[in-house]
Each structure stands twice: as C-alpha cells, then as structure tokens.
Amino acid sequence: MLEIVPNAAIVVDNSDAVAAIVIAGGGIGMSPTYIAAPFLEHGELMPVLKDYAIDRFNITALWPESRRGNPAVKAFVAFLGEVFPAEAAWDRIFAASVVAEGIMLNCEDCRRLALKYGDKLEVRE
C-alpha cells in the first residue's frame, strides 16, 4: 500500500468545507461521494487521481445491549439506513464516471493543468 501525505496549504476536517475550497480554486481535495456527487453532476468538480482511491468507510452504529429494544435506537438506526443506503444515488453518479471515490478537482484547475502538462494528464469533461 502506498501512502502519500502531501504538503497542504489548507487543512480542514469538514467535508463541506473541502468541497467549497476546491470549487473556489483551492486545489485538489478529498471528500465523501455524498458531498462531491452534486458538484460532479453539475460540472463544478471533476474526479482525478483514480489510481489513488481510498477504501470506502462505512458508518457503524453501536449501542449497549441493554438498549437493544429501545424504540429511539431502532428509529435512529432506521434513519441512518435511509440517509446512507448501501447503494446510494451519489455512489451511482461516481460509478457512472468510472472514477475513484472522493478525489476531486475544480474544473478550471484541470484545464490549467492540462495546458501545463499536455498529454501527461488525462482530463475528462
């Protein structure tokens, strides 16, 4: 497994902020598909670096055995299942693009990189 830790001018721990920074021209960012997909669909972002995809992270709900029958716990777990289904629309958007999960780049940045690096960079629109 190859791990790359780039020098970063901006470090945030909020996926919405990552998307906003990348859309504003802040460079390359990594965000969950459910955040990036609408921007990809509208052409504001484009996925890059598919060879450096990250593993999918699952959401796991844990609670004490004593609360197993608790209606509030059951309702919350059902809610999570609705909001984050096993196959979500945002994942289909990314799959249709045949791209890595979560890697994104502002479309204008892609154009500038393509001009600079020519045929060394694959640009999809």
Short mmCIF file of the N, C-alpha and C atoms (twelve columns), coordinates in Angstrom:
data_MODEL
# 
_entry.id   MODEL 
# 
loop_
_atom_site.group_PDB 
_atom_site.id 
_atom_site.type_symbol 
_atom_site.label_atom_id 
_atom_site.label_alt_id 
_atom_site.label_comp_id 
_atom_site.label_asym_id 
_atom_site.label_seq_id 
_atom_site.Cartn_x 
_atom_site.Cartn_y 
_atom_site.Cartn_z 
_atom_site.pdbx_PDB_model_num 
ATOM 1   N N  . MET A 1   0.842   -1.186 0.000   1 
ATOM 2   C CA . MET A 1   0.000   0.000  0.000   1 
ATOM 3   C C  . MET A 1   0.881   1.241  0.000   1 
ATOM 4   N N  . LEU A 2   0.564   2.148  -0.858  1 
ATOM 5   C CA . LEU A 2   1.297   3.399  -0.984  1 
ATOM 6   C C  . LEU A 2   0.551   4.487  -0.230  1 
ATOM 7   N N  . GLU A 3   1.259   5.190  0.616   1 
ATOM 8   C CA . GLU A 3   0.635   6.298  1.335   1 
ATOM 9   C C  . GLU A 3   1.347   7.586  0.951   1 
ATOM 10  N N  . ILE A 4   0.572   8.560  0.541   1 
ATOM 11  C CA . ILE A 4   1.119   9.856  0.158   1 
ATOM 12  C C  . ILE A 4   0.524   10.907 1.080   1 
ATOM 13  N N  . VAL A 5   1.378   11.655 1.738   1 
ATOM 14  C CA . VAL A 5   0.929   12.749 2.593   1 
ATOM 15  C C  . VAL A 5   1.463   14.042 1.983   1 
ATOM 16  N N  . PRO A 6   0.604   14.750 1.242   1 
ATOM 17  C CA . PRO A 6   1.071   15.964 0.562   1 
ATOM 18  C C  . PRO A 6   1.232   17.134 1.520   1 
ATOM 19  N N  . ASN A 7   2.066   18.070 1.120   1 
ATOM 20  C CA . ASN A 7   2.125   19.343 1.839   1 
ATOM 21  C C  . ASN A 7   0.834   20.078 1.515   1 
ATOM 22  N N  . ALA A 8   0.142   20.531 2.516   1 
ATOM 23  C CA . ALA A 8   -1.155  21.160 2.287   1 
ATOM 24  C C  . ALA A 8   -1.140  22.601 2.777   1 
ATOM 25  N N  . ALA A 9   -1.661  23.488 1.943   1 
ATOM 26  C CA . ALA A 9   -1.779  24.887 2.331   1 
ATOM 27  C C  . ALA A 9   -2.973  25.086 3.254   1 
ATOM 28  N N  . ILE A 10  -3.991  24.241 3.085   1 
ATOM 29  C CA . ILE A 10  -5.210  24.339 3.885   1 
ATOM 30  C C  . ILE A 10  -5.542  22.946 4.400   1 
ATOM 31  N N  . VAL A 11  -5.815  22.827 5.682   1 
ATOM 32  C CA . VAL A 11  -6.234  21.554 6.264   1 
ATOM 33  C C  . VAL A 11  -7.548  21.794 6.995   1 
ATOM 34  N N  . VAL A 12  -8.586  21.048 6.617   1 
ATOM 35  C CA . VAL A 12  -9.886  21.159 7.275   1 
ATOM 36  C C  . VAL A 12  -10.401 19.762 7.591   1 
ATOM 37  N N  . ASP A 13  -11.282 19.672 8.549   1 
ATOM 38  C CA . ASP A 13  -11.865 18.379 8.896   1 
ATOM 39  C C  . ASP A 13  -13.379 18.383 8.682   1 
ATOM 40  N N  . ASN A 14  -13.812 19.122 7.670   1 
ATOM 41  C CA . ASN A 14  -15.226 19.220 7.352   1 
ATOM 42  C C  . ASN A 14  -15.387 19.044 5.849   1 
ATOM 43  N N  . SER A 15  -16.137 18.029 5.440   1 
ATOM 44  C CA . SER A 15  -16.271 17.694 4.019   1 
ATOM 45  C C  . SER A 15  -16.910 18.805 3.200   1 
ATOM 46  N N  . ASP A 16  -17.871 19.520 3.778   1 
ATOM 47  C CA . ASP A 16  -18.480 20.641 3.058   1 
ATOM 48  C C  . ASP A 16  -17.445 21.732 2.797   1 
ATOM 49  N N  . ALA A 17  -16.579 21.971 3.780   1 
ATOM 50  C CA . ALA A 17  -15.531 22.980 3.614   1 
ATOM 51  C C  . ALA A 17  -14.537 22.556 2.539   1 
ATOM 52  N N  . VAL A 18  -14.191 21.275 2.500   1 
ATOM 53  C CA . VAL A 18  -13.280 20.776 1.462   1 
ATOM 54  C C  . VAL A 18  -13.861 21.059 0.085   1 
ATOM 55  N N  . ALA A 19  -15.124 20.704 -0.123  1 
ATOM 56  C CA . ALA A 19  -15.764 20.925 -1.423  1 
ATOM 57  C C  . ALA A 19  -15.783 22.410 -1.770  1 
ATOM 58  N N  . ALA A 20  -16.127 23.261 -0.817  1 
ATOM 59  C CA . ALA A 20  -16.183 24.704 -1.071  1 
ATOM 60  C C  . ALA A 20  -14.812 25.256 -1.446  1 
ATOM 61  N N  . ILE A 21  -13.772 24.799 -0.762  1 
ATOM 62  C CA . ILE A 21  -12.413 25.269 -1.048  1 
ATOM 63  C C  . ILE A 21  -11.977 24.833 -2.436  1 
ATOM 64  N N  . VAL A 22  -12.248 23.579 -2.794  1 
ATOM 65  C CA . VAL A 22  -11.848 23.078 -4.112  1 
ATOM 66  C C  . VAL A 22  -12.617 23.808 -5.212  1 
ATOM 67  N N  . ILE A 23  -13.910 24.011 -5.025  1 
ATOM 68  C CA . ILE A 23  -14.718 24.732 -6.017  1 
ATOM 69  C C  . ILE A 23  -14.194 26.154 -6.200  1 
ATOM 70  N N  . ALA A 24  -13.716 26.755 -5.120  1 
ATOM 71  C CA . ALA A 24  -13.187 28.119 -5.185  1 
ATOM 72  C C  . ALA A 24  -11.790 28.178 -5.801  1 
ATOM 73  N N  . GLY A 25  -11.253 27.015 -6.207  1 
ATOM 74  C CA . GLY A 25  -9.936  27.004 -6.844  1 
ATOM 75  C C  . GLY A 25  -8.804  26.679 -5.902  1 
ATOM 76  N N  . GLY A 26  -9.120  26.101 -4.747  1 
ATOM 77  C CA . GLY A 26  -8.108  25.794 -3.744  1 
ATOM 78  C C  . GLY A 26  -7.259  24.574 -4.018  1 
ATOM 79  N N  . GLY A 27  -7.425  23.930 -5.149  1 
ATOM 80  C CA . GLY A 27  -6.577  22.783 -5.488  1 
ATOM 81  C C  . GLY A 27  -7.327  21.475 -5.457  1 
ATOM 82  N N  . ILE A 28  -6.627  20.428 -5.051  1 
ATOM 83  C CA . ILE A 28  -7.191  19.081 -5.014  1 
ATOM 84  C C  . ILE A 28  -7.695  18.800 -3.609  1 
ATOM 85  N N  . GLY A 29  -8.832  18.130 -3.494  1 
ATOM 86  C CA . GLY A 29  -9.373  17.768 -2.199  1 
ATOM 87  C C  . GLY A 29  -9.946  16.371 -2.228  1 
ATOM 88  N N  . MET A 30  -10.199 15.831 -1.061  1 
ATOM 89  C CA . MET A 30  -10.792 14.508 -0.949  1 
ATOM 90  C C  . MET A 30  -12.020 14.616 -0.060  1 
ATOM 91  N N  . SER A 31  -13.136 14.095 -0.563  1 
ATOM 92  C CA . SER A 31  -14.396 14.245 0.141   1 
ATOM 93  C C  . SER A 31  -15.269 13.030 -0.123  1 
ATOM 94  N N  . PRO A 32  -16.187 12.708 0.780   1 
ATOM 95  C CA . PRO A 32  -17.087 11.579 0.536   1 
ATOM 96  C C  . PRO A 32  -17.934 11.812 -0.712  1 
ATOM 97  N N  . THR A 33  -18.344 10.722 -1.334  1 
ATOM 98  C CA . THR A 33  -19.128 10.839 -2.559  1 
ATOM 99  C C  . THR A 33  -20.435 11.584 -2.327  1 
ATOM 100 N N  . TYR A 34  -21.053 11.440 -1.157  1 
ATOM 101 C CA . TYR A 34  -22.334 12.109 -0.944  1 
ATOM 102 C C  . TYR A 34  -22.181 13.626 -0.901  1 
ATOM 103 N N  . ILE A 35  -20.994 14.129 -0.615  1 
ATOM 104 C CA . ILE A 35  -20.740 15.568 -0.662  1 
ATOM 105 C C  . ILE A 35  -20.354 15.990 -2.079  1 
ATOM 106 N N  . ALA A 36  -19.466 15.237 -2.712  1 
ATOM 107 C CA . ALA A 36  -18.907 15.633 -4.008  1 
ATOM 108 C C  . ALA A 36  -19.847 15.392 -5.186  1 
ATOM 109 N N  . ALA A 37  -20.722 14.392 -5.101  1 
ATOM 110 C CA . ALA A 37  -21.544 13.994 -6.254  1 
ATOM 111 C C  . ALA A 37  -22.381 15.123 -6.857  1 
ATOM 112 N N  . PRO A 38  -23.077 15.944 -6.071  1 
ATOM 113 C CA . PRO A 38  -23.862 17.018 -6.697  1 
ATOM 114 C C  . PRO A 38  -22.985 17.996 -7.491  1 
ATOM 115 N N  . PHE A 39  -21.791 18.276 -6.986  1 
ATOM 116 C CA . PHE A 39  -20.881 19.185 -7.677  1 
ATOM 117 C C  . PHE A 39  -20.318 18.534 -8.938  1 
ATOM 118 N N  . LEU A 40  -20.090 17.243 -8.878  1 
ATOM 119 C CA . LEU A 40  -19.646 16.496 -10.057 1 
ATOM 120 C C  . LEU A 40  -20.739 16.502 -11.116 1 
ATOM 121 N N  . GLU A 41  -21.961 16.256 -10.679 1 
ATOM 122 C CA . GLU A 41  -23.104 16.193 -11.588 1 
ATOM 123 C C  . GLU A 41  -23.330 17.528 -12.314 1 
ATOM 124 N N  . HIS A 42  -23.060 18.641 -11.626 1 
ATOM 125 C CA . HIS A 42  -23.255 19.971 -12.219 1 
ATOM 126 C C  . HIS A 42  -21.999 20.508 -12.903 1 
ATOM 127 N N  . GLY A 43  -20.950 19.702 -12.964 1 
ATOM 128 C CA . GLY A 43  -19.734 20.113 -13.655 1 
ATOM 129 C C  . GLY A 43  -18.851 21.080 -12.894 1 
ATOM 130 N N  . GLU A 44  -19.109 21.261 -11.598 1 
ATOM 131 C CA . GLU A 44  -18.288 22.172 -10.800 1 
ATOM 132 C C  . GLU A 44  -16.997 21.509 -10.335 1 
ATOM 133 N N  . LEU A 45  -17.021 20.197 -10.186 1 
ATOM 134 C CA . LEU A 45  -15.843 19.420 -9.801  1 
ATOM 135 C C  . LEU A 45  -15.682 18.269 -10.772 1 
ATOM 136 N N  . MET A 46  -14.468 17.774 -10.859 1 
ATOM 137 C CA . MET A 46  -14.249 16.568 -11.645 1 
ATOM 138 C C  . MET A 46  -13.285 15.672 -10.880 1 
ATOM 139 N N  . PRO A 47  -13.532 14.371 -10.924 1 
ATOM 140 C CA . PRO A 47  -12.665 13.436 -10.212 1 
ATOM 141 C C  . PRO A 47  -11.332 13.265 -10.936 1 
ATOM 142 N N  . VAL A 48  -10.280 13.105 -10.168 1 
ATOM 143 C CA . VAL A 48  -8.944  12.872 -10.709 1 
ATOM 144 C C  . VAL A 48  -8.232  11.845 -9.837  1 
ATOM 145 N N  . LEU A 49  -7.083  11.403 -10.270 1 
ATOM 146 C CA . LEU A 49  -6.221  10.509 -9.495  1 
ATOM 147 C C  . LEU A 49  -6.909  9.202  -9.116  1 
ATOM 148 N N  . LYS A 50  -7.584  8.578  -10.079 1 
ATOM 149 C CA . LYS A 50  -8.332  7.363  -9.769  1 
ATOM 150 C C  . LYS A 50  -7.443  6.231  -9.273  1 
ATOM 151 N N  . ASP A 51  -6.149  6.271  -9.586  1 
ATOM 152 C CA . ASP A 51  -5.239  5.234  -9.098  1 
ATOM 153 C C  . ASP A 51  -4.943  5.376  -7.611  1 
ATOM 154 N N  . TYR A 52  -5.351  6.479  -7.014  1 
ATOM 155 C CA . TYR A 52  -5.100  6.718  -5.596  1 
ATOM 156 C C  . TYR A 52  -6.393  6.731  -4.790  1 
ATOM 157 N N  . ALA A 53  -7.334  5.911  -5.187  1 
ATOM 158 C CA . ALA A 53  -8.625  5.851  -4.493  1 
ATOM 159 C C  . ALA A 53  -8.425  5.386  -3.056  1 
ATOM 160 N N  . ILE A 54  -9.316  5.827  -2.217  1 
ATOM 161 C CA . ILE A 54  -9.278  5.392  -0.822  1 
ATOM 162 C C  . ILE A 54  -10.306 4.291  -0.620  1 
ATOM 163 N N  . ASP A 55  -10.105 3.501  0.420   1 
ATOM 164 C CA . ASP A 55  -11.094 2.482  0.749   1 
ATOM 165 C C  . ASP A 55  -12.359 3.156  1.238   1 
ATOM 166 N N  . ARG A 56  -13.460 2.503  0.974   1 
ATOM 167 C CA . ARG A 56  -14.748 3.021  1.428   1 
ATOM 168 C C  . ARG A 56  -14.838 2.877  2.949   1 
ATOM 169 N N  . PHE A 57  -15.306 3.922  3.596   1 
ATOM 170 C CA . PHE A 57  -15.511 3.875  5.038   1 
ATOM 171 C C  . PHE A 57  -16.997 3.717  5.309   1 
ATOM 172 N N  . ASN A 58  -17.326 2.776  6.131   1 
ATOM 173 C CA . ASN A 58  -18.724 2.523  6.469   1 
ATOM 174 C C  . ASN A 58  -19.105 3.271  7.736   1 
ATOM 175 N N  . ILE A 59  -20.371 3.571  7.849   1 
ATOM 176 C CA . ILE A 59  -20.901 4.151  9.075   1 
ATOM 177 C C  . ILE A 59  -21.423 2.993  9.915   1 
ATOM 178 N N  . THR A 60  -20.985 2.932  11.150  1 
ATOM 179 C CA . THR A 60  -21.383 1.845  12.035  1 
ATOM 180 C C  . THR A 60  -22.073 2.428  13.262  1 
ATOM 181 N N  . ALA A 61  -23.231 1.896  13.594  1 
ATOM 182 C CA . ALA A 61  -23.956 2.329  14.790  1 
ATOM 183 C C  . ALA A 61  -23.744 1.283  15.881  1 
ATOM 184 N N  . LEU A 62  -23.288 1.713  17.026  1 
ATOM 185 C CA . LEU A 62  -23.067 0.829  18.172  1 
ATOM 186 C C  . LEU A 62  -23.862 1.347  19.362  1 
ATOM 187 N N  . TRP A 63  -24.435 0.429  20.113  1 
ATOM 188 C CA . TRP A 63  -25.158 0.807  21.309  1 
ATOM 189 C C  . TRP A 63  -25.106 -0.350 22.290  1 
ATOM 190 N N  . PRO A 64  -25.298 -0.057 23.587  1 
ATOM 191 C CA . PRO A 64  -25.230 -1.112 24.601  1 
ATOM 192 C C  . PRO A 64  -26.341 -2.147 24.408  1 
ATOM 193 N N  . GLU A 65  -26.042 -3.378 24.724  1 
ATOM 194 C CA . GLU A 65  -27.015 -4.477 24.617  1 
ATOM 195 C C  . GLU A 65  -28.287 -4.151 25.399  1 
ATOM 196 N N  . SER A 66  -28.139 -3.435 26.511  1 
ATOM 197 C CA . SER A 66  -29.298 -3.107 27.345  1 
ATOM 198 C C  . SER A 66  -30.305 -2.204 26.623  1 
ATOM 199 N N  . ARG A 67  -29.888 -1.540 25.558  1 
ATOM 200 C CA . ARG A 67  -30.790 -0.640 24.825  1 
ATOM 201 C C  . ARG A 67  -31.230 -1.227 23.491  1 
ATOM 202 N N  . ARG A 68  -31.038 -2.508 23.319  1 
ATOM 203 C CA . ARG A 68  -31.346 -3.156 22.040  1 
ATOM 204 C C  . ARG A 68  -32.798 -2.945 21.606  1 
ATOM 205 N N  . GLY A 69  -33.723 -3.016 22.536  1 
ATOM 206 C CA . GLY A 69  -35.133 -2.868 22.197  1 
ATOM 207 C C  . GLY A 69  -35.636 -1.434 22.259  1 
ATOM 208 N N  . ASN A 70  -34.768 -0.489 22.538  1 
ATOM 209 C CA . ASN A 70  -35.155 0.909  22.684  1 
ATOM 210 C C  . ASN A 70  -35.691 1.454  21.353  1 
ATOM 211 N N  . PRO A 71  -36.939 1.949  21.328  1 
ATOM 212 C CA . PRO A 71  -37.522 2.473  20.089  1 
ATOM 213 C C  . PRO A 71  -36.728 3.637  19.487  1 
ATOM 214 N N  . ALA A 72  -36.134 4.472  20.333  1 
ATOM 215 C CA . ALA A 72  -35.349 5.601  19.822  1 
ATOM 216 C C  . ALA A 72  -34.112 5.102  19.074  1 
ATOM 217 N N  . VAL A 73  -33.460 4.073  19.608  1 
ATOM 218 C CA . VAL A 73  -32.284 3.493  18.946  1 
ATOM 219 C C  . VAL A 73  -32.697 2.877  17.617  1 
ATOM 220 N N  . LYS A 74  -33.787 2.120  17.624  1 
ATOM 221 C CA . LYS A 74  -34.272 1.497  16.383  1 
ATOM 222 C C  . LYS A 74  -34.618 2.557  15.339  1 
ATOM 223 N N  . ALA A 75  -35.259 3.630  15.772  1 
ATOM 224 C CA . ALA A 75  -35.638 4.694  14.840  1 
ATOM 225 C C  . ALA A 75  -34.400 5.384  14.264  1 
ATOM 226 N N  . PHE A 76  -33.400 5.609  15.114  1 
ATOM 227 C CA . PHE A 76  -32.190 6.273  14.635  1 
ATOM 228 C C  . PHE A 76  -31.423 5.393  13.649  1 
ATOM 229 N N  . VAL A 77  -31.316 4.102  13.929  1 
ATOM 230 C CA . VAL A 77  -30.634 3.178  13.016  1 
ATOM 231 C C  . VAL A 77  -31.396 3.095  11.692  1 
ATOM 232 N N  . ALA A 78  -32.722 3.071  11.741  1 
ATOM 233 C CA . ALA A 78  -33.523 3.067  10.510  1 
ATOM 234 C C  . ALA A 78  -33.297 4.357  9.721   1 
ATOM 235 N N  . PHE A 79  -33.225 5.477  10.439  1 
ATOM 236 C CA . PHE A 79  -32.954 6.765  9.799   1 
ATOM 237 C C  . PHE A 79  -31.596 6.746  9.088   1 
ATOM 238 N N  . LEU A 80  -30.566 6.228  9.756   1 
ATOM 239 C CA . LEU A 80  -29.242 6.126  9.128   1 
ATOM 240 C C  . LEU A 80  -29.304 5.281  7.863   1 
ATOM 241 N N  . GLY A 81  -30.080 4.195  7.908   1 
ATOM 242 C CA . GLY A 81  -30.229 3.336  6.735   1 
ATOM 243 C C  . GLY A 81  -30.887 4.049  5.565   1 
ATOM 244 N N  . GLU A 82  -31.790 4.972  5.854   1 
ATOM 245 C CA . GLU A 82  -32.445 5.745  4.791   1 
ATOM 246 C C  . GLU A 82  -31.520 6.823  4.226   1 
ATOM 247 N N  . VAL A 83  -30.809 7.507  5.110   1 
ATOM 248 C CA . VAL A 83  -29.934 8.596  4.683   1 
ATOM 249 C C  . VAL A 83  -28.686 8.071  3.971   1 
ATOM 250 N N  . PHE A 84  -28.146 6.959  4.460   1 
ATOM 251 C CA . PHE A 84  -26.930 6.377  3.896   1 
ATOM 252 C C  . PHE A 84  -27.201 4.944  3.445   1 
ATOM 253 N N  . PRO A 85  -27.971 4.763  2.359   1 
ATOM 254 C CA . PRO A 85  -28.277 3.401  1.894   1 
ATOM 255 C C  . PRO A 85  -27.023 2.696  1.374   1 
ATOM 256 N N  . ALA A 86  -27.088 1.357  1.300   1 
ATOM 257 C CA . ALA A 86  -25.940 0.572  0.835   1 
ATOM 258 C C  . ALA A 86  -25.497 1.024  -0.550  1 
ATOM 259 N N  . GLU A 87  -26.444 1.227  -1.460  1 
ATOM 260 C CA . GLU A 87  -26.113 1.774  -2.774  1 
ATOM 261 C C  . GLU A 87  -26.874 3.077  -2.929  1 
ATOM 262 N N  . ALA A 88  -26.173 4.160  -2.794  1 
ATOM 263 C CA . ALA A 88  -26.809 5.471  -2.815  1 
ATOM 264 C C  . ALA A 88  -26.695 6.123  -4.187  1 
ATOM 265 N N  . ALA A 89  -27.567 7.079  -4.430  1 
ATOM 266 C CA . ALA A 89  -27.567 7.802  -5.709  1 
ATOM 267 C C  . ALA A 89  -26.220 8.460  -5.970  1 
ATOM 268 N N  . TRP A 90  -25.603 9.015  -4.922  1 
ATOM 269 C CA . TRP A 90  -24.320 9.694  -5.110  1 
ATOM 270 C C  . TRP A 90  -23.225 8.711  -5.523  1 
ATOM 271 N N  . ASP A 91  -23.302 7.462  -5.052  1 
ATOM 272 C CA . ASP A 91  -22.317 6.468  -5.476  1 
ATOM 273 C C  . ASP A 91  -22.525 6.091  -6.936  1 
ATOM 274 N N  . ARG A 92  -23.771 6.055  -7.380  1 
ATOM 275 C CA . ARG A 92  -24.044 5.749  -8.794  1 
ATOM 276 C C  . ARG A 92  -23.521 6.860  -9.704  1 
ATOM 277 N N  . ILE A 93  -23.596 8.100  -9.245  1 
ATOM 278 C CA . ILE A 93  -23.056 9.213  -10.032 1 
ATOM 279 C C  . ILE A 93  -21.558 9.020  -10.232 1 
ATOM 280 N N  . PHE A 94  -20.855 8.667  -9.165  1 
ATOM 281 C CA . PHE A 94  -19.418 8.444  -9.282  1 
ATOM 282 C C  . PHE A 94  -19.122 7.208  -10.114 1 
ATOM 283 N N  . ALA A 95  -19.874 6.143  -9.923  1 
ATOM 284 C CA . ALA A 95  -19.641 4.915  -10.688 1 
ATOM 285 C C  . ALA A 95  -19.848 5.164  -12.175 1 
ATOM 286 N N  . ALA A 96  -20.824 5.977  -12.519 1 
ATOM 287 C CA . ALA A 96  -21.085 6.288  -13.926 1 
ATOM 288 C C  . ALA A 96  -19.918 7.046  -14.546 1 
ATOM 289 N N  . SER A 97  -19.149 7.730  -13.721 1 
ATOM 290 C CA . SER A 97  -17.995 8.472  -14.209 1 
ATOM 291 C C  . SER A 97  -16.745 7.606  -14.277 1 
ATOM 292 N N  . VAL A 98  -16.849 6.356  -13.818 1 
ATOM 293 C CA . VAL A 98  -15.716 5.421  -13.768 1 
ATOM 294 C C  . VAL A 98  -14.526 6.106  -13.107 1 
ATOM 295 N N  . VAL A 99  -14.725 6.517  -11.852 1 
ATOM 296 C CA . VAL A 99  -13.684 7.269  -11.159 1 
ATOM 297 C C  . VAL A 99  -13.468 6.738  -9.758  1 
ATOM 298 N N  . ALA A 100 -12.432 7.219  -9.137  1 
ATOM 299 C CA . ALA A 100 -12.137 6.871  -7.755  1 
ATOM 300 C C  . ALA A 100 -13.125 7.566  -6.832  1 
ATOM 301 N N  . GLU A 101 -13.321 7.005  -5.681  1 
ATOM 302 C CA . GLU A 101 -14.240 7.607  -4.727  1 
ATOM 303 C C  . GLU A 101 -13.591 8.791  -4.037  1 
ATOM 304 N N  . GLY A 102 -14.264 9.931  -4.120  1 
ATOM 305 C CA . GLY A 102 -13.906 11.051 -3.279  1 
ATOM 306 C C  . GLY A 102 -12.804 11.982 -3.739  1 
ATOM 307 N N  . ILE A 103 -12.046 11.670 -4.793  1 
ATOM 308 C CA . ILE A 103 -10.984 12.567 -5.220  1 
ATOM 309 C C  . ILE A 103 -11.579 13.594 -6.174  1 
ATOM 310 N N  . MET A 104 -11.347 14.863 -5.945  1 
ATOM 311 C CA . MET A 104 -11.990 15.860 -6.786  1 
ATOM 312 C C  . MET A 104 -11.079 17.047 -7.047  1 
ATOM 313 N N  . LEU A 105 -11.358 17.718 -8.136  1 
ATOM 314 C CA . LEU A 105 -10.566 18.857 -8.553  1 
ATOM 315 C C  . LEU A 105 -11.482 19.856 -9.236  1 
ATOM 316 N N  . ASN A 106 -11.264 21.112 -8.980  1 
ATOM 317 C CA . ASN A 106 -12.017 22.161 -9.648  1 
ATOM 318 C C  . ASN A 106 -11.780 22.067 -11.150 1 
ATOM 319 N N  . CYS A 107 -12.829 22.179 -11.957 1 
ATOM 320 C CA . CYS A 107 -12.712 22.006 -13.410 1 
ATOM 321 C C  . CYS A 107 -11.757 23.009 -14.039 1 
ATOM 322 N N  . GLU A 108 -11.746 24.232 -13.556 1 
ATOM 323 C CA . GLU A 108 -10.818 25.233 -14.094 1 
ATOM 324 C C  . GLU A 108 -9.377  24.838 -13.794 1 
ATOM 325 N N  . ASP A 109 -9.122  24.271 -12.612 1 
ATOM 326 C CA . ASP A 109 -7.781  23.783 -12.291 1 
ATOM 327 C C  . ASP A 109 -7.359  22.689 -13.258 1 
ATOM 328 N N  . CYS A 110 -8.296  21.821 -13.628 1 
ATOM 329 C CA . CYS A 110 -7.992  20.751 -14.586 1 
ATOM 330 C C  . CYS A 110 -7.551  21.336 -15.918 1 
ATOM 331 N N  . ARG A 111 -8.222  22.356 -16.359 1 
ATOM 332 C CA . ARG A 111 -7.864  22.974 -17.640 1 
ATOM 333 C C  . ARG A 111 -6.451  23.568 -17.587 1 
ATOM 334 N N  . ARG A 112 -6.135  24.234 -16.467 1 
ATOM 335 C CA . ARG A 112 -4.796  24.809 -16.318 1 
ATOM 336 C C  . ARG A 112 -3.728  23.720 -16.290 1 
ATOM 337 N N  . LEU A 113 -3.985  22.627 -15.571 1 
ATOM 338 C CA . LEU A 113 -3.030  21.517 -15.523 1 
ATOM 339 C C  . LEU A 113 -2.863  20.882 -16.890 1 
ATOM 340 N N  . ALA A 114 -3.955  20.754 -17.624 1 
ATOM 341 C CA . ALA A 114 -3.886  20.158 -18.957 1 
ATOM 342 C C  . ALA A 114 -3.022  21.013 -19.876 1 
ATOM 343 N N  . LEU A 115 -3.152  22.321 -19.775 1 
ATOM 344 C CA . LEU A 115 -2.323  23.204 -20.593 1 
ATOM 345 C C  . LEU A 115 -0.849  23.082 -20.207 1 
ATOM 346 N N  . LYS A 116 -0.600  22.942 -18.918 1 
ATOM 347 C CA . LYS A 116 0.779   22.873 -18.440 1 
ATOM 348 C C  . LYS A 116 1.435   21.533 -18.746 1 
ATOM 349 N N  . TYR A 117 0.700   20.420 -18.551 1 
ATOM 350 C CA . TYR A 117 1.306   19.099 -18.664 1 
ATOM 351 C C  . TYR A 117 0.910   18.342 -19.926 1 
ATOM 352 N N  . GLY A 118 0.029   18.913 -20.724 1 
ATOM 353 C CA . GLY A 118 -0.325  18.311 -22.009 1 
ATOM 354 C C  . GLY A 118 -0.810  16.888 -21.907 1 
ATOM 355 N N  . ASP A 119 -0.195  15.994 -22.675 1 
ATOM 356 C CA . ASP A 119 -0.669  14.615 -22.759 1 
ATOM 357 C C  . ASP A 119 -0.308  13.770 -21.540 1 
ATOM 358 N N  . LYS A 120 0.375   14.335 -20.559 1 
ATOM 359 C CA . LYS A 120 0.712   13.581 -19.348 1 
ATOM 360 C C  . LYS A 120 -0.468  13.524 -18.376 1 
ATOM 361 N N  . LEU A 121 -1.498  14.297 -18.635 1 
ATOM 362 C CA . LEU A 121 -2.644  14.385 -17.739 1 
ATOM 363 C C  . LEU A 121 -3.911  14.038 -18.493 1 
ATOM 364 N N  . GLU A 122 -4.695  13.161 -17.928 1 
ATOM 365 C CA . GLU A 122 -5.967  12.794 -18.544 1 
ATOM 366 C C  . GLU A 122 -7.049  13.704 -17.976 1 
ATOM 367 N N  . VAL A 123 -7.748  14.399 -18.839 1 
ATOM 368 C CA . VAL A 123 -8.817  15.300 -18.413 1 
ATOM 369 C C  . VAL A 123 -10.114 14.819 -19.019 1 
ATOM 370 N N  . ARG A 124 -11.131 14.605 -18.179 1 
ATOM 371 C CA . ARG A 124 -12.455 14.190 -18.655 1 
ATOM 372 C C  . ARG A 124 -13.439 15.300 -18.372 1 
ATOM 373 N N  . GLU A 125 -14.292 15.571 -19.321 1 
ATOM 374 C CA . GLU A 125 -15.320 16.590 -19.097 1 
ATOM 375 C C  . GLU A 125 -16.676 15.992 -19.319 1 
# 
